[in-house]
Amino acid sequence: MVRIAAAQLASGTDVARNLNACLRMIDAAAAAGAELVVLPEFCNHLSWYADRAHAHRMACEPGDFFLTAIAERAARHAMFVKLGVTLARPDGRTTATSLLFGPGGELLGESDKQILMGAENDHLDPGLADSPVLDTPLGRIGMYACMEGVISEVTRSLAVRGARLLLNSLNSFATDEADLHVPVRAAENKVWVVAANKVGPLLPEARLPDIAARLGVPADRLHGAGESQIVAPDGTVVAKAPVSGEALAVADIEVSAADDKRRPDGTDVFAARRPELYRPMAAPARRTAPAGSESVEAAVVADAAEVAAAAAAGARLIVLPELAAPVTDVVAALSDSNAYAVLTVRADDRHTGLLLTAEGIVGRQDQLHRTERHPWLRETGSELTVFALPWGRLAIVVGDDAIFPETFRLAAIADADVAAVCCAPAEDWELTLGLPERAAENRLNLVVASSDSRGGLAGAIHALSPDFTLWTAWRGPFTGVISQPESTLVPPGATRVHAEIRPAEAVNRAVSRGTDLVAGRPPAALANLTRELELR
């Protein structure tokens, strides 16, 4: 067992004061018996600069007073310290860099942030290399920072290359970091995640009221959202700090728990990956397809009888759980409607998703990943198809393809607006974290039909919100959410649930100025994810 701490603190433009806050939290972690402490991003200076020259002047340099003090404090307590700072590089670049100091004060590794967020693009330079995996006495460690955890590639690459303990330094006001983006990276990769966020103003305090007024948001929404946390490989948050104030989240963890990559059915989720199918992810891509409809009624239903009721109630897209109903019954239930239905069938040794209308089968999608849940599944598909429908572009996600982030990335790259997901989750996180995140990180509407442990209907409809980040006008008050979808869950005992989805909103992928959730994929991480790697 290893005792780990995630520390949250505020930092401003006074570098000496910021250093004192960092040293205070390192001391507090040592007093709590931690062997490793993670500090937030931009510990040296608030991420707010007049220009690139100002950012470069304020950045740390190896051996300067700031980093020397951090190294000396790590050595004093014989502990590992991870933090995020800006670094002035000799070639003139200024990077947002994660640093890991060892218990002797030595610098064990560094990782330049590959995906910059908003105004960071104005003042900093993105990392050009993938984040390293570091062998330490605590286990194999990977480092990432804030926006790198809002999409899946950086953490996925670290985990596939053998990292068991991922350390995330954040500088975020977003409330969906703690609720969704942080814990999902642990669950989908079956690793530990230690995430340390900021508290206090994220912009110069004297200018905060004016900036908040111009953005139309309460000033306290531009504070760090706190809730630093430690997350287990099943997505369980084992320790969490409060929303505000300096604090530590501390937990004793067994790093080796992240060695087991198997689902309950015995599937090794990394061995089941298919990097050869993911190559389109590495190609530059910006949306070219036209926008879909503003609004479409969708439904999740239990059986063919409910298909007819859903169509009669105006649903244009109806999704059933996998292997839930005979094709002929569903086609008959669609009679005299313009609705589409999606279900799956066993087709010899394939698991196939079908797109149906009142005329019959109009589209097919084979499951792409072989898993152990269906012993008969021996043949898999060779590509993900996106279907152009009158109201938007639809991807079909079949069975256990739903647990692979890459499946949905392929759909987004192919300009899907909606994904119909017919699945049977084996672990709680798949519905509560995994699928909401697939909607969020890809700007995809998801219509999810599954079964609960008693055979009843489960799932959700995850609709894209028009209120997306601070860079678009909000219909209502700003809630602090960066990309989390609006979710309508199937309640226990229900046999049919309806909700509106918004295909047109899939066009807007700009999570901040200069930061696109799909086009901004990190090339270095993608290079590792789209080739065969030795799994360690």
mmCIF file of C-alpha atoms in Angstrom, residues 152-478:
data_model
loop_
_atom_site.group_PDB
_atom_site.id
_atom_site.type_symbol
_atom_site.label_atom_id
_atom_site.label_comp_id
_atom_site.label_asym_id
_atom_site.label_seq_id
_atom_site.Cartn_x
_atom_site.Cartn_y
_atom_site.Cartn_z
ATOM 1 C CA SER A 152 -9.122 10.429 -24.119
ATOM 2 C CA GLU A 153 -5.944 10.115 -26.178
ATOM 3 C CA VAL A 154 -3.178 11.241 -23.801
ATOM 4 C CA THR A 155 -4.322 9.117 -20.864
ATOM 5 C CA ARG A 156 -5.112 6.185 -23.155
ATOM 6 C CA SER A 157 -1.623 6.295 -24.632
ATOM 7 C CA LEU A 158 -0.030 6.374 -21.173
ATOM 8 C CA ALA A 159 -2.098 3.429 -19.978
ATOM 9 C CA VAL A 160 -1.548 1.339 -23.104
ATOM 10 C CA ARG A 161 2.195 1.900 -22.713
ATOM 11 C CA GLY A 162 2.082 0.517 -19.190
ATOM 12 C CA ALA A 163 1.369 3.392 -16.789
ATOM 13 C CA ARG A 164 -0.578 2.244 -13.729
ATOM 14 C CA LEU A 165 -0.727 5.544 -11.824
ATOM 15 C CA LEU A 166 -1.752 8.683 -13.731
ATOM 16 C CA LEU A 167 -1.097 12.102 -12.191
ATOM 17 C CA ASN A 168 -3.238 15.007 -13.380
ATOM 18 C CA SER A 169 -2.538 18.657 -12.548
ATOM 19 C CA LEU A 170 -5.501 20.907 -13.316
ATOM 20 C CA ASN A 171 -6.263 24.617 -13.618
ATOM 21 C CA SER A 172 -10.003 24.373 -14.147
ATOM 22 C CA PHE A 173 -13.256 26.092 -13.258
ATOM 23 C CA ALA A 174 -15.280 23.284 -14.859
ATOM 24 C CA THR A 175 -17.516 21.359 -12.473
ATOM 25 C CA ASP A 176 -17.695 18.361 -14.802
ATOM 26 C CA GLU A 177 -13.965 17.708 -14.360
ATOM 27 C CA ALA A 178 -14.510 16.144 -10.933
ATOM 28 C CA ASP A 179 -17.844 14.543 -11.813
ATOM 29 C CA LEU A 180 -16.901 13.070 -15.195
ATOM 30 C CA HIS A 181 -13.619 13.819 -16.974
ATOM 31 C CA VAL A 182 -11.320 12.851 -14.087
ATOM 32 C CA PRO A 183 -12.892 9.579 -12.877
ATOM 33 C CA VAL A 184 -13.649 8.235 -16.347
ATOM 34 C CA ARG A 185 -9.948 8.157 -17.251
ATOM 35 C CA ALA A 186 -9.345 5.773 -14.356
ATOM 36 C CA ALA A 187 -12.250 3.478 -15.214
ATOM 37 C CA GLU A 188 -11.809 3.228 -18.985
ATOM 38 C CA ASN A 189 -8.100 2.418 -18.604
ATOM 39 C CA LYS A 190 -8.318 0.490 -15.309
ATOM 40 C CA VAL A 191 -5.631 2.671 -13.711
ATOM 41 C CA TRP A 192 -5.323 4.902 -10.657
ATOM 42 C CA VAL A 193 -5.789 8.629 -11.240
ATOM 43 C CA VAL A 194 -4.634 11.325 -8.820
ATOM 44 C CA ALA A 195 -5.987 14.739 -9.796
ATOM 45 C CA ALA A 196 -5.110 18.056 -8.156
ATOM 46 C CA ASN A 197 -7.115 21.142 -9.133
ATOM 47 C CA LYS A 198 -6.849 24.832 -8.348
ATOM 48 C CA VAL A 199 -9.030 26.854 -6.001
ATOM 49 C CA GLY A 200 -9.364 30.637 -5.895
ATOM 50 C CA PRO A 201 -9.443 33.013 -8.874
ATOM 51 C CA LEU A 202 -8.055 31.677 -12.146
ATOM 52 C CA LEU A 203 -7.766 35.208 -13.525
ATOM 53 C CA PRO A 204 -6.172 38.330 -11.966
ATOM 54 C CA GLU A 205 -8.306 39.088 -8.941
ATOM 55 C CA ALA A 206 -8.470 42.833 -9.597
ATOM 56 C CA ARG A 207 -9.787 42.261 -13.120
ATOM 57 C CA LEU A 208 -12.118 39.397 -12.267
ATOM 58 C CA PRO A 209 -15.368 41.404 -11.862
ATOM 59 C CA ASP A 210 -14.903 43.113 -15.230
ATOM 60 C CA ILE A 211 -14.010 39.889 -17.041
ATOM 61 C CA ALA A 212 -16.944 38.051 -15.456
ATOM 62 C CA ALA A 213 -19.328 40.821 -16.472
ATOM 63 C CA ARG A 214 -18.107 40.737 -20.074
ATOM 64 C CA LEU A 215 -18.545 36.973 -20.187
ATOM 65 C CA GLY A 216 -21.923 37.167 -18.492
ATOM 66 C CA VAL A 217 -21.025 34.757 -15.674
ATOM 67 C CA PRO A 218 -20.788 35.085 -11.878
ATOM 68 C CA ALA A 219 -17.245 35.907 -10.790
ATOM 69 C CA ASP A 220 -17.023 32.822 -8.568
ATOM 70 C CA ARG A 221 -17.543 30.621 -11.630
ATOM 71 C CA LEU A 222 -14.073 31.731 -12.735
ATOM 72 C CA HIS A 223 -12.491 30.215 -9.644
ATOM 73 C CA GLY A 224 -10.773 26.853 -9.570
ATOM 74 C CA ALA A 225 -13.411 24.196 -8.982
ATOM 75 C CA GLY A 226 -11.357 22.240 -6.434
ATOM 76 C CA GLU A 227 -12.553 18.701 -5.661
ATOM 77 C CA SER A 228 -9.059 17.260 -6.033
ATOM 78 C CA GLN A 229 -9.425 13.508 -5.904
ATOM 79 C CA ILE A 230 -7.977 10.019 -6.025
ATOM 80 C CA VAL A 231 -9.782 7.519 -8.227
ATOM 81 C CA ALA A 232 -9.501 3.717 -8.245
ATOM 82 C CA PRO A 233 -9.244 1.611 -11.425
ATOM 83 C CA ASP A 234 -12.996 0.888 -11.338
ATOM 84 C CA GLY A 235 -13.843 4.614 -11.347
ATOM 85 C CA THR A 236 -14.603 4.803 -7.614
ATOM 86 C CA VAL A 237 -13.494 8.072 -6.016
ATOM 87 C CA VAL A 238 -11.689 6.972 -2.852
ATOM 88 C CA ALA A 239 -10.801 10.461 -1.588
ATOM 89 C CA LYS A 240 -12.009 13.932 -2.558
ATOM 90 C CA ALA A 241 -11.246 17.440 -1.322
ATOM 91 C CA PRO A 242 -13.941 20.142 -1.004
ATOM 92 C CA VAL A 243 -14.940 22.584 -3.737
ATOM 93 C CA SER A 244 -13.035 25.500 -2.207
ATOM 94 C CA GLY A 245 -10.084 26.183 0.036
ATOM 95 C CA GLU A 246 -6.618 24.705 0.383
ATOM 96 C CA ALA A 247 -7.003 21.017 1.121
ATOM 97 C CA LEU A 248 -5.611 17.539 0.679
ATOM 98 C CA ALA A 249 -7.276 14.386 -0.565
ATOM 99 C CA VAL A 250 -5.370 11.432 0.907
ATOM 100 C CA ALA A 251 -5.740 7.700 0.341
ATOM 101 C CA ASP A 252 -3.802 4.483 0.747
ATOM 102 C CA ILE A 253 -3.763 2.692 -2.586
ATOM 103 C CA GLU A 254 -2.470 -0.561 -4.007
ATOM 104 C CA VAL A 255 -0.930 0.418 -7.334
ATOM 105 C CA SER A 256 -0.832 -3.202 -8.517
ATOM 106 C CA ALA A 257 -4.652 -3.195 -8.631
ATOM 107 C CA ALA A 258 -4.166 -1.481 -12.003
ATOM 108 C CA ASP A 259 -2.337 -4.510 -13.401
ATOM 109 C CA ASP A 260 -5.579 -6.386 -14.103
ATOM 110 C CA LYS A 261 -7.199 -5.154 -17.326
ATOM 111 C CA ARG A 262 -9.968 -7.743 -17.407
ATOM 112 C CA ARG A 263 -13.701 -7.170 -17.373
ATOM 113 C CA PRO A 264 -15.880 -9.571 -15.353
ATOM 114 C CA ASP A 265 -16.339 -11.713 -18.485
ATOM 115 C CA GLY A 266 -12.558 -12.185 -18.729
ATOM 116 C CA THR A 267 -11.960 -9.770 -21.613
ATOM 117 C CA ASP A 268 -8.614 -7.977 -21.437
ATOM 118 C CA VAL A 269 -9.721 -4.543 -22.608
ATOM 119 C CA PHE A 270 -6.273 -3.601 -23.871
ATOM 120 C CA ALA A 271 -5.577 -6.873 -25.671
ATOM 121 C CA ALA A 272 -8.979 -6.491 -27.376
ATOM 122 C CA ARG A 273 -8.053 -3.125 -28.866
ATOM 123 C CA ARG A 274 -7.610 -2.993 -32.659
ATOM 124 C CA PRO A 275 -5.013 -0.308 -33.461
ATOM 125 C CA GLU A 276 -5.204 -1.118 -37.174
ATOM 126 C CA LEU A 277 -8.805 0.151 -37.183
ATOM 127 C CA TYR A 278 -7.860 3.363 -35.417
ATOM 128 C CA ARG A 279 -5.563 4.754 -38.103
ATOM 129 C CA PRO A 280 -8.151 7.327 -39.290
ATOM 130 C CA MET A 281 -7.779 8.904 -35.842
ATOM 131 C CA ALA A 282 -4.218 9.947 -36.700
ATOM 132 C CA ALA A 283 -5.150 11.779 -39.897
ATOM 133 C CA PRO A 284 -5.926 15.523 -39.797
ATOM 134 C CA ALA A 285 -9.678 15.969 -39.766
ATOM 135 C CA ARG A 286 -12.072 18.882 -39.651
ATOM 136 C CA ARG A 287 -15.783 18.537 -40.092
ATOM 137 C CA THR A 288 -16.986 18.816 -43.681
ATOM 138 C CA ALA A 289 -20.510 17.352 -43.452
ATOM 139 C CA PRO A 290 -23.425 19.787 -43.204
ATOM 140 C CA ALA A 291 -25.227 20.261 -39.911
ATOM 141 C CA GLY A 292 -28.141 18.002 -39.048
ATOM 142 C CA SER A 293 -31.546 18.997 -37.710
ATOM 143 C CA GLU A 294 -31.877 21.298 -34.737
ATOM 144 C CA SER A 295 -33.993 18.806 -32.836
ATOM 145 C CA VAL A 296 -35.055 15.167 -33.234
ATOM 146 C CA GLU A 297 -37.171 13.038 -30.924
ATOM 147 C CA ALA A 298 -35.375 9.867 -29.806
ATOM 148 C CA ALA A 299 -36.559 6.925 -27.750
ATOM 149 C CA VAL A 300 -35.050 3.994 -25.865
ATOM 150 C CA VAL A 301 -37.437 1.030 -25.743
ATOM 151 C CA ALA A 302 -37.510 -2.474 -24.311
ATOM 152 C CA ASP A 303 -39.158 -4.439 -27.095
ATOM 153 C CA ALA A 304 -41.011 -4.402 -30.403
ATOM 154 C CA ALA A 305 -44.346 -3.481 -28.819
ATOM 155 C CA GLU A 306 -42.800 -0.307 -27.432
ATOM 156 C CA VAL A 307 -41.310 0.486 -30.853
ATOM 157 C CA ALA A 308 -44.810 1.004 -32.227
ATOM 158 C CA ALA A 309 -45.739 3.220 -29.272
ATOM 159 C CA ALA A 310 -42.565 5.268 -29.628
ATOM 160 C CA ALA A 311 -43.096 5.799 -33.347
ATOM 161 C CA ALA A 312 -46.704 6.809 -32.750
ATOM 162 C CA ALA A 313 -45.507 9.343 -30.169
ATOM 163 C CA GLY A 314 -43.223 10.989 -32.734
ATOM 164 C CA ALA A 315 -39.829 9.375 -32.192
ATOM 165 C CA ARG A 316 -37.632 9.497 -35.298
ATOM 166 C CA LEU A 317 -34.867 7.313 -33.812
ATOM 167 C CA ILE A 318 -35.691 4.296 -31.643
ATOM 168 C CA VAL A 319 -32.977 2.163 -30.049
ATOM 169 C CA LEU A 320 -33.352 -1.275 -28.447
ATOM 170 C CA PRO A 321 -30.934 -3.208 -26.218
ATOM 171 C CA GLU A 322 -28.688 -5.708 -27.927
ATOM 172 C CA LEU A 323 -30.342 -8.960 -29.079
ATOM 173 C CA ALA A 324 -33.681 -7.680 -27.766
ATOM 174 C CA ALA A 325 -36.258 -8.387 -30.472
ATOM 175 C CA PRO A 326 -36.811 -10.183 -33.803
ATOM 176 C CA VAL A 327 -36.187 -8.012 -36.859
ATOM 177 C CA THR A 328 -39.558 -8.843 -38.402
ATOM 178 C CA ASP A 329 -41.430 -7.698 -35.298
ATOM 179 C CA VAL A 330 -39.605 -4.352 -35.205
ATOM 180 C CA VAL A 331 -40.097 -3.729 -38.933
ATOM 181 C CA ALA A 332 -43.812 -4.426 -38.502
ATOM 182 C CA ALA A 333 -43.931 -2.038 -35.524
ATOM 183 C CA LEU A 334 -42.469 0.726 -37.724
ATOM 184 C CA SER A 335 -45.303 0.399 -40.254
ATOM 185 C CA ASP A 336 -46.737 3.718 -41.456
ATOM 186 C CA SER A 337 -43.993 5.727 -39.701
ATOM 187 C CA ASN A 338 -40.878 7.597 -40.823
ATOM 188 C CA ALA A 339 -38.909 6.382 -37.823
ATOM 189 C CA TYR A 340 -35.630 4.500 -37.828
ATOM 190 C CA ALA A 341 -34.938 1.725 -35.326
ATOM 191 C CA VAL A 342 -31.612 0.221 -34.280
ATOM 192 C CA LEU A 343 -31.103 -3.216 -32.755
ATOM 193 C CA THR A 344 -28.545 -6.008 -32.893
ATOM 194 C CA VAL A 345 -28.711 -9.640 -33.969
ATOM 195 C CA ARG A 346 -26.484 -12.658 -33.961
ATOM 196 C CA ALA A 347 -25.504 -13.354 -37.573
ATOM 197 C CA ASP A 348 -23.687 -16.701 -37.387
ATOM 198 C CA ASP A 349 -20.378 -15.790 -35.711
ATOM 199 C CA ARG A 350 -20.911 -12.021 -35.957
ATOM 200 C CA HIS A 351 -22.720 -9.555 -33.718
ATOM 201 C CA THR A 352 -24.391 -7.117 -36.100
ATOM 202 C CA GLY A 353 -26.229 -3.869 -35.591
ATOM 203 C CA LEU A 354 -29.115 -3.237 -37.952
ATOM 204 C CA LEU A 355 -30.710 0.018 -39.060
ATOM 205 C CA LEU A 356 -34.383 -0.579 -39.797
ATOM 206 C CA THR A 357 -37.298 1.289 -41.347
ATOM 207 C CA ALA A 358 -40.798 0.194 -42.233
ATOM 208 C CA GLU A 359 -39.275 -1.097 -45.488
ATOM 209 C CA GLY A 360 -36.835 -3.431 -43.702
ATOM 210 C CA ILE A 361 -33.045 -3.423 -43.188
ATOM 211 C CA VAL A 362 -31.341 -0.321 -44.599
ATOM 212 C CA GLY A 363 -27.948 -0.504 -42.859
ATOM 213 C CA ARG A 364 -25.580 -2.916 -41.093
ATOM 214 C CA GLN A 365 -22.697 -2.518 -38.670
ATOM 215 C CA ASP A 366 -20.682 -5.460 -37.323
ATOM 216 C CA GLN A 367 -19.167 -5.335 -33.845
ATOM 217 C CA LEU A 368 -15.544 -4.252 -34.208
ATOM 218 C CA HIS A 369 -13.930 -5.685 -31.060
ATOM 219 C CA ARG A 370 -13.990 -9.304 -29.992
ATOM 220 C CA THR A 371 -14.793 -9.842 -26.304
ATOM 221 C CA GLU A 372 -15.398 -12.906 -24.148
ATOM 222 C CA ARG A 373 -19.002 -12.086 -23.234
ATOM 223 C CA HIS A 374 -20.321 -13.747 -26.399
ATOM 224 C CA PRO A 375 -18.314 -16.952 -26.959
ATOM 225 C CA TRP A 376 -19.858 -17.280 -30.412
ATOM 226 C CA LEU A 377 -18.439 -13.944 -31.573
ATOM 227 C CA ARG A 378 -15.515 -14.874 -33.801
ATOM 228 C CA GLU A 379 -15.764 -12.525 -36.779
ATOM 229 C CA THR A 380 -15.569 -8.752 -36.376
ATOM 230 C CA GLY A 381 -16.123 -5.751 -38.612
ATOM 231 C CA SER A 382 -13.397 -3.934 -40.482
ATOM 232 C CA GLU A 383 -14.665 -0.338 -40.230
ATOM 233 C CA LEU A 384 -17.207 1.928 -38.605
ATOM 234 C CA THR A 385 -19.892 3.152 -40.997
ATOM 235 C CA VAL A 386 -21.793 6.414 -40.619
ATOM 236 C CA PHE A 387 -25.257 6.554 -42.193
ATOM 237 C CA ALA A 388 -26.652 9.769 -43.690
ATOM 238 C CA LEU A 389 -30.280 10.100 -42.578
ATOM 239 C CA PRO A 390 -32.777 12.913 -43.270
ATOM 240 C CA TRP A 391 -32.105 14.551 -39.893
ATOM 241 C CA GLY A 392 -28.390 13.847 -39.429
ATOM 242 C CA ARG A 393 -25.526 11.382 -39.557
ATOM 243 C CA LEU A 394 -25.814 8.221 -37.460
ATOM 244 C CA ALA A 395 -23.219 5.741 -36.177
ATOM 245 C CA ILE A 396 -24.240 2.383 -34.719
ATOM 246 C CA VAL A 397 -22.212 1.118 -31.766
ATOM 247 C CA VAL A 398 -22.665 -2.619 -31.292
ATOM 248 C CA GLY A 399 -22.362 -4.414 -27.960
ATOM 249 C CA ASP A 400 -18.987 -4.171 -26.267
ATOM 250 C CA ASP A 401 -17.664 -1.683 -28.815
ATOM 251 C CA ALA A 402 -19.231 0.755 -26.333
ATOM 252 C CA ILE A 403 -16.386 0.307 -23.816
ATOM 253 C CA PHE A 404 -13.681 1.461 -26.259
ATOM 254 C CA PRO A 405 -13.178 5.242 -26.515
ATOM 255 C CA GLU A 406 -11.719 4.707 -29.981
ATOM 256 C CA THR A 407 -15.077 3.533 -31.357
ATOM 257 C CA PHE A 408 -16.700 6.893 -30.717
ATOM 258 C CA ARG A 409 -13.646 8.819 -31.864
ATOM 259 C CA LEU A 410 -13.948 7.093 -35.232
ATOM 260 C CA ALA A 411 -17.605 8.156 -35.360
ATOM 261 C CA ALA A 412 -16.750 11.788 -34.599
ATOM 262 C CA ILE A 413 -13.985 11.866 -37.205
ATOM 263 C CA ALA A 414 -16.514 10.584 -39.754
ATOM 264 C CA ASP A 415 -18.773 13.545 -38.827
ATOM 265 C CA ALA A 416 -21.457 11.550 -37.007
ATOM 266 C CA ASP A 417 -24.033 13.636 -35.186
ATOM 267 C CA VAL A 418 -25.630 10.796 -33.239
ATOM 268 C CA ALA A 419 -24.563 7.348 -32.066
ATOM 269 C CA ALA A 420 -27.115 4.623 -31.369
ATOM 270 C CA VAL A 421 -25.646 2.303 -28.752
ATOM 271 C CA CYS A 422 -27.053 -1.200 -28.171
ATOM 272 C CA CYS A 423 -25.063 -2.671 -25.284
ATOM 273 C CA ALA A 424 -25.059 -4.793 -22.129
ATOM 274 C CA PRO A 425 -22.696 -3.182 -19.600
ATOM 275 C CA ALA A 426 -20.676 -5.452 -17.344
ATOM 276 C CA GLU A 427 -19.453 -2.739 -14.943
ATOM 277 C CA ASP A 428 -21.237 0.248 -13.411
ATOM 278 C CA TRP A 429 -18.867 2.871 -14.844
ATOM 279 C CA GLU A 430 -19.806 2.008 -18.429
ATOM 280 C CA LEU A 431 -23.220 3.687 -18.112
ATOM 281 C CA THR A 432 -22.492 6.261 -15.412
ATOM 282 C CA LEU A 433 -19.148 7.574 -16.686
ATOM 283 C CA GLY A 434 -18.132 5.979 -19.968
ATOM 284 C CA LEU A 435 -21.033 6.804 -22.243
ATOM 285 C CA PRO A 436 -21.662 10.344 -20.944
ATOM 286 C CA GLU A 437 -17.959 10.998 -21.576
ATOM 287 C CA ARG A 438 -18.170 9.611 -25.114
ATOM 288 C CA ALA A 439 -20.880 12.200 -25.801
ATOM 289 C CA ALA A 440 -18.896 14.992 -24.130
ATOM 290 C CA GLU A 441 -15.442 14.447 -25.623
ATOM 291 C CA ASN A 442 -16.709 13.875 -29.172
ATOM 292 C CA ARG A 443 -19.727 16.219 -29.265
ATOM 293 C CA LEU A 444 -21.985 13.297 -30.135
ATOM 294 C CA ASN A 445 -25.602 12.787 -29.171
ATOM 295 C CA LEU A 446 -25.940 9.274 -27.745
ATOM 296 C CA VAL A 447 -29.066 7.127 -27.569
ATOM 297 C CA VAL A 448 -28.176 4.180 -25.345
ATOM 298 C CA ALA A 449 -30.289 1.059 -24.817
ATOM 299 C CA SER A 450 -29.168 -1.693 -22.465
ATOM 300 C CA SER A 451 -30.496 -4.114 -19.875
ATOM 301 C CA ASP A 452 -30.153 -3.998 -16.108
ATOM 302 C CA SER A 453 -29.181 -6.931 -13.891
ATOM 303 C CA ARG A 454 -32.809 -8.121 -13.749
ATOM 304 C CA GLY A 455 -33.330 -7.990 -17.494
ATOM 305 C CA GLY A 456 -35.226 -4.724 -17.439
ATOM 306 C CA LEU A 457 -34.580 -1.732 -19.673
ATOM 307 C CA ALA A 458 -31.651 0.514 -18.817
ATOM 308 C CA GLY A 459 -29.703 3.214 -20.622
ATOM 309 C CA ALA A 460 -29.983 6.915 -21.310
ATOM 310 C CA ILE A 461 -30.329 9.603 -23.947
ATOM 311 C CA HIS A 462 -27.359 11.977 -23.853
ATOM 312 C CA ALA A 463 -28.211 15.142 -25.781
ATOM 313 C CA LEU A 464 -25.710 17.840 -26.685
ATOM 314 C CA SER A 465 -26.419 21.108 -24.967
ATOM 315 C CA PRO A 466 -26.353 24.375 -26.939
ATOM 316 C CA ASP A 467 -24.791 25.845 -23.785
ATOM 317 C CA PHE A 468 -21.259 24.737 -24.577
ATOM 318 C CA THR A 469 -18.310 26.452 -22.855
ATOM 319 C CA LEU A 470 -17.925 30.184 -22.355
ATOM 320 C CA TRP A 471 -17.423 30.859 -26.060
ATOM 321 C CA THR A 472 -21.077 30.566 -27.048
ATOM 322 C CA ALA A 473 -24.036 32.504 -25.677
ATOM 323 C CA TRP A 474 -25.871 30.573 -22.960
ATOM 324 C CA ARG A 475 -29.650 30.263 -22.857
ATOM 325 C CA GLY A 476 -29.651 30.140 -19.069
ATOM 326 C CA PRO A 477 -27.247 30.872 -16.211
ATOM 327 C CA PHE A 478 -23.717 29.535 -16.619
#
